[in-house]
């Protein structure tokens, strides 16, 4: 199954590959220009594979989860109540980002993690593997189908018992967790992009986030749409608004890391 490019680097590599193919058919084109274009393509196309090569390999359980996710027919549309979501294997966090999240768990010495938006559970399981024996990941997922899919993968892993899946709209789950006095050291936001600002505000205005807690927001480059000219998708518009609101928010400081489709690290000041 062919995986479509969904990150700025992946999209750039695909466009450069197309250009290389086109110019190769033009006999009288300057050879130096062709060589430079070929080098530009190789620079873009080789980056992600090299990052994978130089990053600690994923665990057998994570590799099995990827294989199972890739084998599923995500061309179906699943309803989560009033809306219909299109699910696809490209929604996986993936190897390098998963390892990054594991590193952040280790570096923050987190014991309790909140994940907002789980899909088939790659990032949840990656973070669970980095947690201490008594650590816990509370994963919010609105879609019962993928929640069940992920749970099967968790049940077959050695760290899956640390993950508690909550099937409901994330804001509802978060409000209940706050009401119950739950506190989290690390929060990973990877759900509906239009909801990012609401999730952040709830984290900052309740006791959900520990005093020195870290928030990670995924897809904050959204295929380059926030900085490209032209018409953006709804998700692209939502992420652009979130990024700007975050930059203007005096309550936090943040850094946008160009990892995969963008990962913003946020801390309360």
PDB file of C-alpha atoms in Angstrom:
ATOM      1  CA  UNK A   1       0.000   0.000   0.000  1.00  0.00           C
ATOM      2  CA  UNK A   2       1.419   3.383  -1.022  1.00  0.00           C
ATOM      3  CA  UNK A   3       1.598   5.953   1.763  1.00  0.00           C
ATOM      4  CA  UNK A   4       0.908   9.456   0.532  1.00  0.00           C
ATOM      5  CA  UNK A   5       3.230  12.235   1.736  1.00  0.00           C
ATOM      6  CA  UNK A   6       1.654  14.217   4.576  1.00  0.00           C
ATOM      7  CA  UNK A   7       4.586  16.233   5.932  1.00  0.00           C
ATOM      8  CA  UNK A   8       6.280  19.321   4.445  1.00  0.00           C
ATOM      9  CA  UNK A   9       9.477  17.370   3.689  1.00  0.00           C
ATOM     10  CA  UNK A  10       7.569  14.440   2.213  1.00  0.00           C
ATOM     11  CA  UNK A  11       5.458  16.691   0.010  1.00  0.00           C
ATOM     12  CA  UNK A  12       8.552  18.629  -1.077  1.00  0.00           C
ATOM     13  CA  UNK A  13      10.341  15.399  -1.998  1.00  0.00           C
ATOM     14  CA  UNK A  14       7.369  14.211  -4.064  1.00  0.00           C
ATOM     15  CA  UNK A  15       7.182  17.509  -5.963  1.00  0.00           C
ATOM     16  CA  UNK A  16      10.923  17.505  -6.633  1.00  0.00           C
ATOM     17  CA  UNK A  17      10.744  13.898  -7.827  1.00  0.00           C
ATOM     18  CA  UNK A  18       8.063  14.916 -10.315  1.00  0.00           C
ATOM     19  CA  UNK A  19      10.181  17.831 -11.542  1.00  0.00           C
ATOM     20  CA  UNK A  20      13.267  15.623 -11.916  1.00  0.00           C
ATOM     21  CA  UNK A  21      11.244  13.193 -13.996  1.00  0.00           C
ATOM     22  CA  UNK A  22       9.976  16.001 -16.231  1.00  0.00           C
ATOM     23  CA  UNK A  23      13.319  17.714 -16.846  1.00  0.00           C
ATOM     24  CA  UNK A  24      15.051  14.416 -17.628  1.00  0.00           C
ATOM     25  CA  UNK A  25      12.893  14.273 -20.760  1.00  0.00           C
ATOM     26  CA  UNK A  26      14.169  17.663 -21.966  1.00  0.00           C
ATOM     27  CA  UNK A  27      17.341  17.017 -23.977  1.00  0.00           C
ATOM     28  CA  UNK A  28      18.575  20.586 -24.429  1.00  0.00           C
ATOM     29  CA  UNK A  29      18.248  21.607 -20.769  1.00  0.00           C
ATOM     30  CA  UNK A  30      21.419  22.686 -18.973  1.00  0.00           C
ATOM     31  CA  UNK A  31      23.119  19.664 -17.365  1.00  0.00           C
ATOM     32  CA  UNK A  32      24.214  21.680 -14.334  1.00  0.00           C
ATOM     33  CA  UNK A  33      20.604  22.681 -13.686  1.00  0.00           C
ATOM     34  CA  UNK A  34      19.509  19.050 -13.903  1.00  0.00           C
ATOM     35  CA  UNK A  35      22.259  18.043 -11.473  1.00  0.00           C
ATOM     36  CA  UNK A  36      21.267  20.707  -8.950  1.00  0.00           C
ATOM     37  CA  UNK A  37      17.618  19.710  -9.177  1.00  0.00           C
ATOM     38  CA  UNK A  38      18.582  16.070  -8.660  1.00  0.00           C
ATOM     39  CA  UNK A  39      20.628  17.032  -5.594  1.00  0.00           C
ATOM     40  CA  UNK A  40      17.720  19.056  -4.183  1.00  0.00           C
ATOM     41  CA  UNK A  41      15.473  16.015  -4.607  1.00  0.00           C
ATOM     42  CA  UNK A  42      17.997  13.738  -2.901  1.00  0.00           C
ATOM     43  CA  UNK A  43      18.357  16.178   0.018  1.00  0.00           C
ATOM     44  CA  UNK A  44      14.600  16.195   0.616  1.00  0.00           C
ATOM     45  CA  UNK A  45      13.919  12.547  -0.142  1.00  0.00           C
ATOM     46  CA  UNK A  46      16.767  11.169   1.935  1.00  0.00           C
ATOM     47  CA  UNK A  47      16.106  13.093   5.143  1.00  0.00           C
ATOM     48  CA  UNK A  48      13.331  11.012   6.712  1.00  0.00           C
ATOM     49  CA  UNK A  49      14.955   7.644   5.892  1.00  0.00           C
ATOM     50  CA  UNK A  50      18.219   8.885   7.423  1.00  0.00           C
ATOM     51  CA  UNK A  51      16.424  10.073  10.568  1.00  0.00           C
ATOM     52  CA  UNK A  52      14.868   6.615  10.863  1.00  0.00           C
ATOM     53  CA  UNK A  53      18.250   4.963  10.381  1.00  0.00           C
ATOM     54  CA  UNK A  54      19.909   7.072  13.092  1.00  0.00           C
ATOM     55  CA  UNK A  55      17.099   6.742  15.636  1.00  0.00           C
ATOM     56  CA  UNK A  56      16.808   3.880  18.132  1.00  0.00           C
ATOM     57  CA  UNK A  57      14.614   1.175  16.544  1.00  0.00           C
ATOM     58  CA  UNK A  58      11.019   0.855  17.670  1.00  0.00           C
ATOM     59  CA  UNK A  59      10.046  -2.035  19.924  1.00  0.00           C
ATOM     60  CA  UNK A  60       8.562  -5.252  18.491  1.00  0.00           C
ATOM     61  CA  UNK A  61       5.175  -4.238  19.953  1.00  0.00           C
ATOM     62  CA  UNK A  62       5.258  -0.872  18.156  1.00  0.00           C
ATOM     63  CA  UNK A  63       6.367  -2.529  14.917  1.00  0.00           C
ATOM     64  CA  UNK A  64       3.465  -4.976  15.213  1.00  0.00           C
ATOM     65  CA  UNK A  65       1.040  -2.097  15.795  1.00  0.00           C
ATOM     66  CA  UNK A  66       2.296  -0.364  12.637  1.00  0.00           C
ATOM     67  CA  UNK A  67       1.921  -3.553  10.606  1.00  0.00           C
ATOM     68  CA  UNK A  68      -1.611  -4.111  11.864  1.00  0.00           C
ATOM     69  CA  UNK A  69      -2.563  -0.487  11.172  1.00  0.00           C
ATOM     70  CA  UNK A  70      -1.165  -0.679   7.639  1.00  0.00           C
ATOM     71  CA  UNK A  71      -3.100  -3.885   6.990  1.00  0.00           C
ATOM     72  CA  UNK A  72      -6.435  -2.311   7.936  1.00  0.00           C
ATOM     73  CA  UNK A  73      -8.736  -0.873   5.275  1.00  0.00           C
ATOM     74  CA  UNK A  74      -8.948   2.769   6.338  1.00  0.00           C
ATOM     75  CA  UNK A  75     -10.833   3.768   3.196  1.00  0.00           C
ATOM     76  CA  UNK A  76     -14.006   3.238   5.222  1.00  0.00           C
ATOM     77  CA  UNK A  77     -15.639   6.170   6.953  1.00  0.00           C
ATOM     78  CA  UNK A  78     -16.468   5.867  10.617  1.00  0.00           C
ATOM     79  CA  UNK A  79     -19.055   7.924  12.455  1.00  0.00           C
ATOM     80  CA  UNK A  80     -18.371   9.293  15.922  1.00  0.00           C
ATOM     81  CA  UNK A  81     -21.902  10.520  16.484  1.00  0.00           C
ATOM     82  CA  UNK A  82     -22.831  13.762  14.793  1.00  0.00           C
ATOM     83  CA  UNK A  83     -19.750  13.873  12.564  1.00  0.00           C
ATOM     84  CA  UNK A  84     -18.033  11.497  10.191  1.00  0.00           C
ATOM     85  CA  UNK A  85     -14.266  11.053  10.337  1.00  0.00           C
ATOM     86  CA  UNK A  86     -12.002   9.800   7.597  1.00  0.00           C
ATOM     87  CA  UNK A  87      -9.287   7.618   9.086  1.00  0.00           C
ATOM     88  CA  UNK A  88      -6.014   6.749   7.366  1.00  0.00           C
ATOM     89  CA  UNK A  89      -2.772   5.021   8.249  1.00  0.00           C
ATOM     90  CA  UNK A  90      -0.842   8.297   7.789  1.00  0.00           C
ATOM     91  CA  UNK A  91      -2.362   9.415  11.117  1.00  0.00           C
ATOM     92  CA  UNK A  92       0.201   7.241  12.925  1.00  0.00           C
ATOM     93  CA  UNK A  93       2.803   9.241  14.846  1.00  0.00           C
ATOM     94  CA  UNK A  94       5.502   6.922  13.545  1.00  0.00           C
ATOM     95  CA  UNK A  95       8.947   5.761  14.545  1.00  0.00           C
ATOM     96  CA  UNK A  96      10.972   8.974  14.995  1.00  0.00           C
ATOM     97  CA  UNK A  97       8.184  10.963  16.626  1.00  0.00           C
ATOM     98  CA  UNK A  98       7.372   8.012  18.865  1.00  0.00           C
ATOM     99  CA  UNK A  99      10.985   7.869  19.990  1.00  0.00           C
ATOM    100  CA  UNK A 100      10.921  11.633  20.572  1.00  0.00           C
ATOM    101  CA  UNK A 101       7.902  11.243  22.830  1.00  0.00           C
ATOM    102  CA  UNK A 102       9.635   8.440  24.725  1.00  0.00           C
ATOM    103  CA  UNK A 103      12.623  10.738  25.234  1.00  0.00           C
ATOM    104  CA  UNK A 104      10.370  13.492  26.552  1.00  0.00           C
ATOM    105  CA  UNK A 105       8.814  11.064  29.038  1.00  0.00           C
ATOM    106  CA  UNK A 106      12.283  10.131  30.266  1.00  0.00           C
ATOM    107  CA  UNK A 107      13.573  13.720  30.358  1.00  0.00           C
ATOM    108  CA  UNK A 108      10.550  15.064  32.261  1.00  0.00           C
ATOM    109  CA  UNK A 109      10.511  12.014  34.559  1.00  0.00           C
ATOM    110  CA  UNK A 110       6.798  11.853  33.841  1.00  0.00           C
ATOM    111  CA  UNK A 111       4.668   9.323  35.674  1.00  0.00           C
ATOM    112  CA  UNK A 112       1.273  10.369  34.346  1.00  0.00           C
ATOM    113  CA  UNK A 113       0.597  11.158  30.682  1.00  0.00           C
ATOM    114  CA  UNK A 114      -2.580  12.469  29.053  1.00  0.00           C
ATOM    115  CA  UNK A 115      -3.041  11.825  25.348  1.00  0.00           C
ATOM    116  CA  UNK A 116      -5.738  13.786  23.527  1.00  0.00           C
ATOM    117  CA  UNK A 117      -6.474  11.839  20.343  1.00  0.00           C
ATOM    118  CA  UNK A 118      -5.120   8.285  20.164  1.00  0.00           C
ATOM    119  CA  UNK A 119      -5.949   6.702  16.753  1.00  0.00           C
ATOM    120  CA  UNK A 120      -4.535   3.148  16.787  1.00  0.00           C
ATOM    121  CA  UNK A 121      -2.309   3.825  19.780  1.00  0.00           C
ATOM    122  CA  UNK A 122       1.247   4.167  18.474  1.00  0.00           C
ATOM    123  CA  UNK A 123       2.152   7.272  20.498  1.00  0.00           C
ATOM    124  CA  UNK A 124       0.281   6.020  23.569  1.00  0.00           C
ATOM    125  CA  UNK A 125       2.193   2.744  23.537  1.00  0.00           C
ATOM    126  CA  UNK A 126       5.502   4.485  22.848  1.00  0.00           C
ATOM    127  CA  UNK A 127       5.051   6.738  25.872  1.00  0.00           C
ATOM    128  CA  UNK A 128       3.825   3.845  28.016  1.00  0.00           C
ATOM    129  CA  UNK A 129       7.036   1.953  27.227  1.00  0.00           C
ATOM    130  CA  UNK A 130       9.041   4.857  28.671  1.00  0.00           C
ATOM    131  CA  UNK A 131       6.979   5.199  31.857  1.00  0.00           C
ATOM    132  CA  UNK A 132       7.945   3.588  35.153  1.00  0.00           C
ATOM    133  CA  UNK A 133       6.173   0.395  36.201  1.00  0.00           C
ATOM    134  CA  UNK A 134       3.470   2.338  38.059  1.00  0.00           C
ATOM    135  CA  UNK A 135       3.095   4.992  35.349  1.00  0.00           C
ATOM    136  CA  UNK A 136      -0.109   5.556  33.413  1.00  0.00           C
ATOM    137  CA  UNK A 137      -1.247   6.954  30.073  1.00  0.00           C
ATOM    138  CA  UNK A 138      -4.851   8.165  29.924  1.00  0.00           C
ATOM    139  CA  UNK A 139      -5.744   8.192  26.222  1.00  0.00           C
ATOM    140  CA  UNK A 140      -8.783  10.098  24.967  1.00  0.00           C
ATOM    141  CA  UNK A 141     -10.311   8.735  21.758  1.00  0.00           C
ATOM    142  CA  UNK A 142     -13.699   9.676  20.323  1.00  0.00           C
ATOM    143  CA  UNK A 143     -13.965   6.744  17.903  1.00  0.00           C
ATOM    144  CA  UNK A 144     -14.980   3.429  19.471  1.00  0.00           C
ATOM    145  CA  UNK A 145     -13.743   1.444  16.467  1.00  0.00           C
ATOM    146  CA  UNK A 146     -10.141   2.627  16.658  1.00  0.00           C
ATOM    147  CA  UNK A 147     -10.224   2.461  20.461  1.00  0.00           C
ATOM    148  CA  UNK A 148     -11.058  -1.239  20.244  1.00  0.00           C
ATOM    149  CA  UNK A 149      -8.438  -1.688  17.512  1.00  0.00           C
ATOM    150  CA  UNK A 150      -5.783  -0.061  19.708  1.00  0.00           C
ATOM    151  CA  UNK A 151      -6.791  -2.020  22.805  1.00  0.00           C
ATOM    152  CA  UNK A 152      -6.126  -5.289  20.996  1.00  0.00           C
ATOM    153  CA  UNK A 153      -2.607  -4.084  20.234  1.00  0.00           C
ATOM    154  CA  UNK A 154      -2.110  -2.965  23.840  1.00  0.00           C
ATOM    155  CA  UNK A 155      -3.259  -6.332  25.159  1.00  0.00           C
ATOM    156  CA  UNK A 156      -0.527  -8.060  23.159  1.00  0.00           C
ATOM    157  CA  UNK A 157       2.248  -5.756  24.405  1.00  0.00           C
ATOM    158  CA  UNK A 158       4.235  -5.674  27.633  1.00  0.00           C
ATOM    159  CA  UNK A 159       3.495  -1.987  28.365  1.00  0.00           C
ATOM    160  CA  UNK A 160      -0.127  -1.828  27.242  1.00  0.00           C
ATOM    161  CA  UNK A 161      -1.450  -2.383  30.762  1.00  0.00           C
ATOM    162  CA  UNK A 162      -0.288   1.146  31.632  1.00  0.00           C
ATOM    163  CA  UNK A 163      -2.769   2.647  29.139  1.00  0.00           C
ATOM    164  CA  UNK A 164      -6.328   3.557  30.105  1.00  0.00           C
ATOM    165  CA  UNK A 165      -8.519   4.404  27.108  1.00  0.00           C
ATOM    166  CA  UNK A 166     -11.424   6.823  27.527  1.00  0.00           C
ATOM    167  CA  UNK A 167     -13.920   6.702  24.643  1.00  0.00           C
ATOM    168  CA  UNK A 168     -15.752  10.045  24.499  1.00  0.00           C
ATOM    169  CA  UNK A 169     -15.232  13.563  23.134  1.00  0.00           C
ATOM    170  CA  UNK A 170     -11.910  14.688  24.586  1.00  0.00           C
ATOM    171  CA  UNK A 171     -13.227  17.854  26.247  1.00  0.00           C
ATOM    172  CA  UNK A 172     -15.803  15.820  28.162  1.00  0.00           C
ATOM    173  CA  UNK A 173     -13.139  13.401  29.357  1.00  0.00           C
ATOM    174  CA  UNK A 174     -10.765  16.210  30.285  1.00  0.00           C
ATOM    175  CA  UNK A 175     -13.420  18.066  32.288  1.00  0.00           C
ATOM    176  CA  UNK A 176     -14.230  14.886  34.190  1.00  0.00           C
ATOM    177  CA  UNK A 177     -10.544  14.224  34.868  1.00  0.00           C
ATOM    178  CA  UNK A 178     -10.140  17.785  36.151  1.00  0.00           C
ATOM    179  CA  UNK A 179     -13.211  17.386  38.357  1.00  0.00           C
ATOM    180  CA  UNK A 180     -11.699  14.178  39.748  1.00  0.00           C
ATOM    181  CA  UNK A 181      -8.474  15.995  40.611  1.00  0.00           C
ATOM    182  CA  UNK A 182      -6.322  14.150  38.082  1.00  0.00           C
ATOM    183  CA  UNK A 183      -2.916  15.728  37.305  1.00  0.00           C
ATOM    184  CA  UNK A 184      -0.575  14.966  34.381  1.00  0.00           C
ATOM    185  CA  UNK A 185       3.135  15.568  33.878  1.00  0.00           C
ATOM    186  CA  UNK A 186       3.026  15.388  30.089  1.00  0.00           C
ATOM    187  CA  UNK A 187       0.158  15.996  27.658  1.00  0.00           C
ATOM    188  CA  UNK A 188       0.194  15.035  23.971  1.00  0.00           C
ATOM    189  CA  UNK A 189      -2.422  16.767  21.783  1.00  0.00           C
ATOM    190  CA  UNK A 190      -3.121  15.014  18.478  1.00  0.00           C
ATOM    191  CA  UNK A 191      -6.882  15.248  17.965  1.00  0.00           C
ATOM    192  CA  UNK A 192      -9.233  17.441  15.908  1.00  0.00           C
ATOM    193  CA  UNK A 193      -7.243  20.515  14.929  1.00  0.00           C
ATOM    194  CA  UNK A 194     -10.126  22.944  15.501  1.00  0.00           C
ATOM    195  CA  UNK A 195     -10.178  21.843  19.139  1.00  0.00           C
ATOM    196  CA  UNK A 196      -6.519  22.526  19.927  1.00  0.00           C
ATOM    197  CA  UNK A 197      -7.108  25.967  21.456  1.00  0.00           C
ATOM    198  CA  UNK A 198      -9.897  24.661  23.685  1.00  0.00           C
ATOM    199  CA  UNK A 199      -7.723  21.766  24.851  1.00  0.00           C
ATOM    200  CA  UNK A 200      -4.859  24.122  25.661  1.00  0.00           C
ATOM    201  CA  UNK A 201      -7.072  26.560  27.569  1.00  0.00           C
ATOM    202  CA  UNK A 202      -8.574  23.757  29.639  1.00  0.00           C
ATOM    203  CA  UNK A 203      -5.123  22.476  30.502  1.00  0.00           C
ATOM    204  CA  UNK A 204      -3.974  25.946  31.573  1.00  0.00           C
ATOM    205  CA  UNK A 205      -7.082  26.924  33.538  1.00  0.00           C
ATOM    206  CA  UNK A 206      -7.570  23.718  35.540  1.00  0.00           C
ATOM    207  CA  UNK A 207      -5.291  21.549  37.626  1.00  0.00           C
ATOM    208  CA  UNK A 208      -4.857  18.978  34.850  1.00  0.00           C
ATOM    209  CA  UNK A 209      -1.324  20.082  33.996  1.00  0.00           C
ATOM    210  CA  UNK A 210       1.290  19.665  36.700  1.00  0.00           C
ATOM    211  CA  UNK A 211       3.133  22.896  37.692  1.00  0.00           C
ATOM    212  CA  UNK A 212       6.186  21.912  35.635  1.00  0.00           C
ATOM    213  CA  UNK A 213       4.219  19.903  33.107  1.00  0.00           C
ATOM    214  CA  UNK A 214       4.951  19.743  29.378  1.00  0.00           C
ATOM    215  CA  UNK A 215       2.403  19.971  26.561  1.00  0.00           C
ATOM    216  CA  UNK A 216       3.199  18.616  23.079  1.00  0.00           C
ATOM    217  CA  UNK A 217       0.960  19.569  20.152  1.00  0.00           C
ATOM    218  CA  UNK A 218       1.233  17.509  16.971  1.00  0.00           C
ATOM    219  CA  UNK A 219       0.753  18.495  13.307  1.00  0.00           C
ATOM    220  CA  UNK A 220       1.550  22.156  13.927  1.00  0.00           C
ATOM    221  CA  UNK A 221       3.114  22.464  10.473  1.00  0.00           C
ATOM    222  CA  UNK A 222       0.077  20.823   8.826  1.00  0.00           C
ATOM    223  CA  UNK A 223       1.736  20.003   5.500  1.00  0.00           C
ATOM    224  CA  UNK A 224       3.148  23.533   5.321  1.00  0.00           C
ATOM    225  CA  UNK A 225      -0.279  25.112   4.964  1.00  0.00           C
ATOM    226  CA  UNK A 226       0.127  27.709   7.775  1.00  0.00           C
ATOM    227  CA  UNK A 227       2.955  29.437   5.872  1.00  0.00           C
ATOM    228  CA  UNK A 228       2.109  28.646   2.233  1.00  0.00           C
ATOM    229  CA  UNK A 229       0.202  30.969  -0.058  1.00  0.00           C
ATOM    230  CA  UNK A 230      -3.068  29.752  -1.510  1.00  0.00           C
ATOM    231  CA  UNK A 231      -6.205  28.254  -0.006  1.00  0.00           C
ATOM    232  CA  UNK A 232      -5.726  26.083   3.077  1.00  0.00           C
ATOM    233  CA  UNK A 233      -7.923  23.236   4.276  1.00  0.00           C
ATOM    234  CA  UNK A 234     -10.034  23.585   7.413  1.00  0.00           C
ATOM    235  CA  UNK A 235      -7.288  21.838   9.359  1.00  0.00           C
ATOM    236  CA  UNK A 236      -4.666  24.148   7.880  1.00  0.00           C
ATOM    237  CA  UNK A 237      -6.664  27.220   8.885  1.00  0.00           C
ATOM    238  CA  UNK A 238      -7.266  25.819  12.382  1.00  0.00           C
ATOM    239  CA  UNK A 239      -3.582  25.081  12.945  1.00  0.00           C
ATOM    240  CA  UNK A 240      -2.538  28.522  11.674  1.00  0.00           C
ATOM    241  CA  UNK A 241      -4.946  30.133  14.153  1.00  0.00           C
ATOM    242  CA  UNK A 242      -3.704  27.895  16.968  1.00  0.00           C
ATOM    243  CA  UNK A 243      -0.048  28.669  16.219  1.00  0.00           C
ATOM    244  CA  UNK A 244      -0.740  32.414  16.199  1.00  0.00           C
ATOM    245  CA  UNK A 245      -2.813  32.274  19.384  1.00  0.00           C
ATOM    246  CA  UNK A 246      -0.022  30.312  21.038  1.00  0.00           C
ATOM    247  CA  UNK A 247       2.595  32.835  19.932  1.00  0.00           C
ATOM    248  CA  UNK A 248       0.468  35.639  21.408  1.00  0.00           C
ATOM    249  CA  UNK A 249      -0.303  33.843  24.705  1.00  0.00           C
ATOM    250  CA  UNK A 250       1.686  35.317  27.638  1.00  0.00           C
ATOM    251  CA  UNK A 251       0.894  32.272  29.797  1.00  0.00           C
ATOM    252  CA  UNK A 252       3.263  29.990  27.894  1.00  0.00           C
ATOM    253  CA  UNK A 253       6.511  29.699  26.003  1.00  0.00           C
ATOM    254  CA  UNK A 254       6.900  27.293  23.140  1.00  0.00           C
ATOM    255  CA  UNK A 255       9.118  26.002  20.358  1.00  0.00           C
ATOM    256  CA  UNK A 256       7.889  24.506  17.087  1.00  0.00           C
ATOM    257  CA  UNK A 257      10.141  21.587  16.162  1.00  0.00           C
ATOM    258  CA  UNK A 258      10.113  20.654  12.431  1.00  0.00           C
ATOM    259  CA  UNK A 259       9.780  16.956  13.220  1.00  0.00           C
ATOM    260  CA  UNK A 260       7.530  15.071  10.804  1.00  0.00           C
ATOM    261  CA  UNK A 261       4.430  17.332  10.440  1.00  0.00           C
ATOM    262  CA  UNK A 262       5.497  19.699  13.231  1.00  0.00           C
ATOM    263  CA  UNK A 263       5.635  19.151  16.996  1.00  0.00           C
ATOM    264  CA  UNK A 264       5.227  22.167  19.290  1.00  0.00           C
ATOM    265  CA  UNK A 265       6.581  21.899  22.838  1.00  0.00           C
ATOM    266  CA  UNK A 266       4.758  24.141  25.321  1.00  0.00           C
ATOM    267  CA  UNK A 267       5.409  25.012  28.956  1.00  0.00           C
ATOM    268  CA  UNK A 268       3.605  27.282  31.370  1.00  0.00           C
ATOM    269  CA  UNK A 269       5.643  30.333  32.444  1.00  0.00           C
TER     270      UNK A 269
END
